[in-house]
Coordinates of C-alpha atoms and ligand atoms in Angstrom, one line a residue:
M15 CA 70.9 -11.1 -9.7
N16 CA 73.2 -8.8 -11.7
K17 CA 76.7 -8.7 -10.3
P18 CA 76.8 -5.7 -7.8
D19 CA 79.5 -3.1 -8.0
Y20 CA 80.1 -3.4 -4.3
Q21 CA 79.2 -5.7 -1.4
L22 CA 78.5 -2.6 0.7
I23 CA 78.0 1.1 0.0
I24 CA 78.1 3.5 2.9
V25 CA 76.4 6.9 2.2
G26 CA 77.9 9.7 4.3
G27 CA 81.3 10.1 5.8
G28 CA 80.8 11.5 9.4
P29 CA 81.8 9.4 12.5
A30 CA 79.1 6.8 11.7
G31 CA 80.1 6.3 8.1
L32 CA 83.8 6.4 8.7
T33 CA 83.6 3.8 11.5
A34 CA 81.4 1.5 9.4
G35 CA 84.0 2.1 6.6
L36 CA 86.9 1.2 8.9
Y37 CA 85.2 -2.0 10.0
A38 CA 84.3 -3.0 6.4
A39 CA 87.8 -2.2 5.0
R40 CA 89.4 -4.1 7.8
G41 CA 87.0 -7.0 7.1
R42 CA 88.1 -6.9 3.5
I43 CA 84.5 -6.3 2.3
K44 CA 84.3 -4.7 -1.1
T45 CA 83.1 -1.3 0.1
L46 CA 82.6 2.2 -1.2
L47 CA 81.9 5.2 1.1
I48 CA 80.2 8.1 -0.7
E49 CA 80.5 11.6 0.7
K50 CA 79.3 14.8 -0.9
G51 CA 81.7 17.2 1.0
A52 CA 84.7 16.5 3.2
T53 CA 84.7 13.5 5.5
G54 CA 84.0 14.4 9.1
G55 CA 80.4 15.6 9.0
Q56 CA 79.0 18.0 11.6
V57 CA 82.0 17.4 13.9
L58 CA 84.0 19.6 11.5
M59 CA 81.7 22.5 12.7
T60 CA 82.7 21.8 16.4
D61 CA 85.8 23.6 17.6
W62 CA 86.5 21.4 20.6
V63 CA 85.5 17.8 21.6
D64 CA 86.0 17.1 25.3
N65 CA 84.2 13.8 25.7
Y66 CA 85.5 11.4 23.1
P67 CA 87.1 8.6 25.0
A68 CA 90.9 8.3 24.8
F69 CA 91.4 12.0 24.1
A70 CA 91.9 12.8 27.7
D71 CA 93.0 16.4 27.0
G72 CA 90.2 17.0 24.4
V73 CA 90.7 17.4 20.7
T74 CA 89.6 19.7 18.0
G75 CA 86.7 18.5 15.8
F76 CA 88.9 18.8 12.8
E77 CA 91.7 16.7 14.3
L78 CA 89.4 14.0 15.5
M79 CA 87.8 13.6 12.1
D80 CA 91.1 13.7 10.4
K81 CA 92.3 10.9 12.6
M82 CA 89.1 8.9 12.0
T83 CA 89.5 9.3 8.2
A84 CA 93.1 8.3 8.3
H85 CA 92.2 5.3 10.4
A86 CA 89.7 4.0 7.8
E87 CA 92.2 4.8 5.0
R88 CA 94.9 2.8 6.7
F89 CA 92.8 -0.3 5.8
G90 CA 92.3 0.9 2.2
L91 CA 88.7 2.2 2.4
E92 CA 87.6 3.3 -1.1
K93 CA 85.9 6.7 -1.1
K94 CA 84.0 8.7 -3.7
F95 CA 83.2 12.4 -3.4
A96 CA 79.8 12.8 -5.0
A97 CA 76.3 13.7 -4.1
V98 CA 73.7 10.9 -4.0
E99 CA 70.6 11.9 -5.9
S100 CA 68.3 9.0 -5.2
L101 CA 68.3 5.4 -3.9
D102 CA 66.3 2.3 -4.5
L103 CA 66.8 0.1 -1.5
R104 CA 64.3 -2.6 -2.3
G105 CA 65.3 -6.1 -3.5
D106 CA 68.7 -7.8 -3.4
L107 CA 70.5 -5.3 -5.6
K108 CA 70.4 -1.8 -4.1
K109 CA 70.8 1.1 -6.6
I110 CA 72.4 4.4 -5.8
R111 CA 72.1 7.2 -8.3
L112 CA 74.6 10.0 -8.1
D113 CA 74.0 13.5 -9.3
S114 CA 76.4 12.8 -12.2
G115 CA 73.8 10.3 -13.4
E116 CA 76.1 7.3 -12.6
I117 CA 74.3 4.4 -11.0
L118 CA 76.2 2.2 -8.5
T119 CA 74.9 -1.1 -7.1
A120 CA 75.5 -2.9 -3.8
Q121 CA 74.2 -5.9 -1.9
A122 CA 74.0 -3.9 1.3
V123 CA 73.8 -0.2 2.2
I124 CA 74.4 1.8 5.4
L125 CA 72.8 5.2 5.5
C126 CA 74.9 7.7 7.5
T127 CA 73.6 10.9 6.0
G128 CA 73.5 12.7 9.4
A129 CA 71.8 15.9 10.3
K130 CA 72.1 19.6 9.7
P131 CA 71.4 22.7 11.8
R132 CA 67.8 23.8 12.3
Q133 CA 66.7 27.4 11.6
I134 CA 64.5 29.6 13.8
G135 CA 62.4 30.7 10.8
V136 CA 62.0 34.4 11.6
P137 CA 62.0 37.4 9.3
G138 CA 65.5 38.3 8.3
E139 CA 67.1 34.9 8.9
A140 CA 67.1 33.7 5.3
E141 CA 67.9 37.2 3.9
L142 CA 70.9 37.7 6.2
Q143 CA 72.4 34.2 6.0
G144 CA 76.1 34.6 5.4
K145 CA 75.8 38.3 6.3
G146 CA 75.8 37.9 10.0
V147 CA 73.4 34.9 10.4
S148 CA 75.5 31.8 11.0
Y149 CA 75.0 28.1 12.0
C150 CA 78.6 27.3 12.6
A151 CA 80.7 29.1 15.2
T152 CA 83.9 27.3 14.3
C153 CA 83.5 28.4 10.6
D154 CA 82.5 32.0 11.2
G155 CA 83.6 33.0 14.8
P156 CA 86.8 34.7 13.6
F157 CA 84.8 37.3 11.6
Y158 CA 83.4 38.7 14.9
R159 CA 86.6 39.9 16.6
N160 CA 85.8 42.5 19.2
Q161 CA 82.1 42.6 18.2
E162 CA 78.9 42.0 20.1
I163 CA 77.0 38.9 19.0
A164 CA 74.1 36.7 20.0
V165 CA 73.7 32.9 20.3
V166 CA 70.3 31.3 20.2
G167 CA 69.8 28.0 22.1
G168 CA 70.5 26.3 25.4
G169 CA 71.8 22.9 24.4
N170 CA 75.3 21.5 24.2
T171 CA 76.0 23.1 20.9
A172 CA 74.8 26.6 21.8
I173 CA 76.7 26.7 25.1
Q174 CA 79.9 25.1 23.9
E175 CA 80.0 27.4 20.9
A176 CA 79.1 30.5 23.0
I177 CA 82.2 29.7 25.1
H178 CA 84.3 29.3 21.9
L179 CA 83.0 32.6 20.5
T180 CA 84.3 34.5 23.5
H181 CA 87.8 33.9 22.0
F182 CA 86.8 36.4 19.3
A183 CA 83.8 38.5 20.3
K184 CA 83.8 41.3 22.9
K185 CA 80.4 40.1 24.3
V186 CA 78.3 37.0 23.6
T187 CA 74.6 37.1 24.6
V188 CA 72.9 33.8 24.8
I189 CA 69.1 34.0 24.2
H190 CA 67.3 31.0 25.5
R191 CA 63.6 30.3 25.5
R192 CA 63.5 28.9 29.1
D193 CA 65.1 29.8 32.4
S194 CA 67.5 26.8 32.5
L195 CA 69.9 25.2 30.1
R196 CA 69.7 21.8 28.5
A197 CA 73.5 21.7 28.1
T198 CA 75.6 19.4 30.2
A199 CA 76.7 20.6 33.7
V200 CA 80.4 21.2 32.9
L201 CA 79.5 23.5 30.0
Q202 CA 76.9 25.3 32.0
E203 CA 79.4 26.0 34.8
K204 CA 82.0 27.3 32.3
A205 CA 79.5 29.6 30.5
L206 CA 77.9 31.0 33.6
A207 CA 81.4 31.8 34.9
N208 CA 82.5 33.5 31.7
E209 CA 82.4 37.3 32.1
K210 CA 82.0 37.7 28.3
I211 CA 78.8 35.7 28.2
N212 CA 75.5 37.3 29.1
F213 CA 72.2 35.5 29.2
I214 CA 68.7 36.6 28.2
W215 CA 66.4 34.0 29.7
N216 CA 62.7 33.2 28.8
A217 CA 63.0 34.9 25.4
Q218 CA 63.0 34.2 21.7
V219 CA 64.4 36.1 18.7
S220 CA 61.4 37.3 16.7
E221 CA 63.2 39.1 13.9
I222 CA 66.8 39.7 12.6
L223 CA 67.3 43.3 11.6
G224 CA 69.8 44.8 9.2
A225 CA 70.1 45.9 5.6
D226 CA 73.3 44.5 4.2
G227 CA 74.4 42.8 7.4
V228 CA 73.0 42.0 10.8
E229 CA 72.6 45.1 12.9
A230 CA 70.3 43.9 15.7
V231 CA 67.8 41.2 16.8
R232 CA 64.3 41.9 18.0
I233 CA 63.5 39.8 21.1
K234 CA 60.1 38.7 22.3
H235 CA 60.2 37.9 26.0
N236 CA 57.9 35.2 27.5
D237 CA 56.0 37.9 29.5
D238 CA 55.0 39.4 26.1
S239 CA 57.4 42.4 26.3
A240 CA 59.8 43.1 23.5
S241 CA 63.3 44.5 23.2
V242 CA 66.0 45.1 20.6
L243 CA 69.6 43.9 21.1
P244 CA 72.2 45.5 18.9
V245 CA 74.6 42.8 17.5
T246 CA 76.6 42.3 14.3
G247 CA 76.2 38.5 14.3
I248 CA 73.8 35.8 15.4
F249 CA 74.6 32.2 15.7
V250 CA 71.5 29.9 15.6
L251 CA 72.4 26.7 17.4
I252 CA 69.0 25.1 18.2
G253 CA 69.4 21.5 17.3
V254 CA 69.3 19.5 14.1
K255 CA 67.0 18.3 11.3
A256 CA 67.4 15.1 9.3
N257 CA 69.6 15.1 6.2
N258 CA 67.0 12.9 4.3
E259 CA 66.4 14.8 1.1
A260 CA 68.0 12.1 -1.1
L261 CA 66.6 9.2 0.8
P262 CA 63.6 7.2 -0.5
L263 CA 61.3 8.0 2.4
E264 CA 58.4 6.0 0.9
Q265 CA 60.6 2.9 1.3
L266 CA 62.0 3.7 4.8
Q267 CA 60.3 4.1 8.2
T268 CA 60.8 7.5 9.8
D269 CA 59.7 9.3 12.9
A270 CA 57.7 12.5 12.8
D271 CA 60.8 14.6 12.2
G272 CA 62.0 12.4 9.3
F273 CA 64.8 10.6 11.2
L274 CA 65.2 6.9 10.2
I275 CA 63.8 4.2 12.5
T276 CA 66.0 1.1 12.9
D277 CA 66.0 -1.9 15.1
S278 CA 68.6 -2.4 17.8
E279 CA 71.0 -3.9 15.2
M280 CA 70.7 -0.7 13.0
A281 CA 68.5 -2.5 10.4
C282 CA 65.9 -0.5 8.6
P283 CA 62.6 -2.5 9.0
G284 CA 61.3 -4.2 5.9
L285 CA 64.4 -3.6 3.8
P286 CA 66.9 -6.5 4.2
G287 CA 70.5 -5.4 3.8
V288 CA 69.7 -1.7 4.6
Y289 CA 71.0 -0.1 7.8
A290 CA 71.2 3.4 9.3
A291 CA 73.7 4.8 11.8
G292 CA 74.6 8.1 13.4
D293 CA 72.5 11.3 13.5
I294 CA 70.1 10.3 10.7
R295 CA 68.7 7.6 13.1
S296 CA 65.7 8.4 15.2
K297 CA 67.1 8.5 18.8
K298 CA 67.3 10.7 21.8
F299 CA 71.0 11.3 22.2
R300 CA 73.3 12.5 19.4
Q301 CA 76.9 12.0 20.4
I302 CA 80.0 11.4 18.3
I303 CA 80.7 8.2 20.3
N304 CA 77.1 7.0 19.7
A305 CA 77.5 7.6 16.0
A306 CA 80.8 5.7 15.8
G307 CA 79.3 2.8 17.8
E308 CA 76.3 2.6 15.6
G309 CA 78.5 2.7 12.5
A310 CA 80.4 -0.4 13.9
N311 CA 77.1 -2.1 14.8
A312 CA 75.6 -1.4 11.3
E313 CA 78.6 -2.7 9.5
L314 CA 78.7 -6.0 11.6
S315 CA 75.0 -6.4 10.9
A316 CA 75.7 -5.9 7.2
E317 CA 78.5 -8.5 7.3
H318 CA 76.1 -10.9 8.9
Y319 CA 73.5 -10.2 6.1
L320 CA 76.2 -10.8 3.5
G321 CA 76.9 -14.2 5.0
I322 CA 80.4 -13.2 6.1
L323 CA 79.9 -13.3 9.8
P324 CA 78.3 -16.4 11.3
G325 CA 74.9 -16.0 12.8
Ligands
NAP10 P1 69.5 20.2 21.4 O1 70.2 19.4 22.5 O2 68.3 19.6 20.8 O3 69.2 21.6 22.0 C1 68.5 22.6 21.3 C2 68.4 23.8 22.1 O4 67.8 24.8 21.3 C3 67.5 23.6 23.3 O5 68.0 24.4 24.4 C4 66.2 24.1 22.9 O6 65.4 24.7 23.9 C5 66.5 25.2 21.9 N1 65.5 25.4 20.8 C6 65.0 24.4 20.1 N2 64.2 25.0 19.2 C7 64.2 26.3 19.4 C8 63.5 27.4 18.8 N3 62.7 27.2 17.8 N4 63.8 28.6 19.3 C9 64.6 28.8 20.3 N5 65.3 27.8 20.9 C10 65.1 26.6 20.4 O7 70.5 20.5 20.2 P2 72.1 20.7 20.1 O8 72.6 21.5 21.2 O9 72.4 21.2 18.7 O10 72.7 19.3 20.2 C11 72.3 18.3 19.3 C12 72.8 16.9 19.8 O11 74.2 16.9 19.7 C13 72.4 16.7 21.2 O12 72.1 15.3 21.4 C14 73.6 17.1 22.0 O13 73.7 16.5 23.2 C15 74.7 16.7 21.0 N6 75.9 17.5 21.3 C16 76.8 17.0 22.2 C17 77.9 17.7 22.5 C18 78.8 17.2 23.6 O14 78.6 16.2 24.2 N7 79.9 17.9 23.9 C19 78.2 18.9 21.8 C20 77.3 19.4 20.9 C21 76.1 18.7 20.6 P3 64.8 23.8 25.1 O15 65.9 23.4 26.0 O16 63.8 24.7 25.7 O17 64.2 22.6 24.4

């Protein structure tokens, strides 16, 4: 086998990748973490994290990820900011091609490419993206000071961010397709008690209206009636889809939505030395603490594969 550039390459620098990186750097494994943007992943789009253990008073998404990055850096984790274009995960020498054309090799790889927001796929959504259609309340909330806006979704993200958006907007209308929320009880209680939050239940946005910016949303109610809600912004927060575009899906096993299947040790079936952790994994619950735990698990599995940890 040609000499690999690294023992381990981690693709993606969210909580899973950073935790794998922390463990690897601390274990003195020759490791590279590749990240295409800033380290932190989707947590950077979250204004407030209230359920990460040891942060008893809560913490901003930015501060949590800043601390996670600093923690891995304290042990000397090597990072490269670049986009991965393709990977060949077969055989003993894994090959990772960057968009610059550079090819890096490693004995083991941990895939932590995460997930990104889903779209509702209605007329006006693509056309008005960045002109009132947003997928990140933390990024765009301040643009809507004293305005009336809509949030689509009923999960933790939608309800948490609806609460956050009340710091800026005059009124936030949550449009949810059922008559009960998926979000955790504490968030539900806070949102239902918030005078600035209004709910439209059993309804879906069928069109986003506006010429140069969002002016209103057309709503289709489950009883087949329709209405128009004037708003200047709409936050679509309806879950995530896999960040798998650069991954060799013909080599990996995925679920129907393109998330990676692993065994309980985070190993990708049929590909010795390849692991996945965090939101890119096929699983039911996507939590920061889960992603971090899976990152640790994947790295320890990789150390075992590399013959560093005893069996
Ligand atoms: P989610 O839990 O999958 O919820 C998605 C929400 O959007 C659901 O209410 C769903 O409705 C609705 N929805 C889905 N497709 C829709 C469509 N086409 N049109 C209208 N509504 C649609 O997604 P999420 O809230 O983004 O959370 C993703 C993961 O991150 C979850 O595991 C979540 O627990 C986690 N998370 C955790 C926290 C926290 O612990 N503080 C914060 C944020 C996110 P139905 O309910 O009818 O399916």
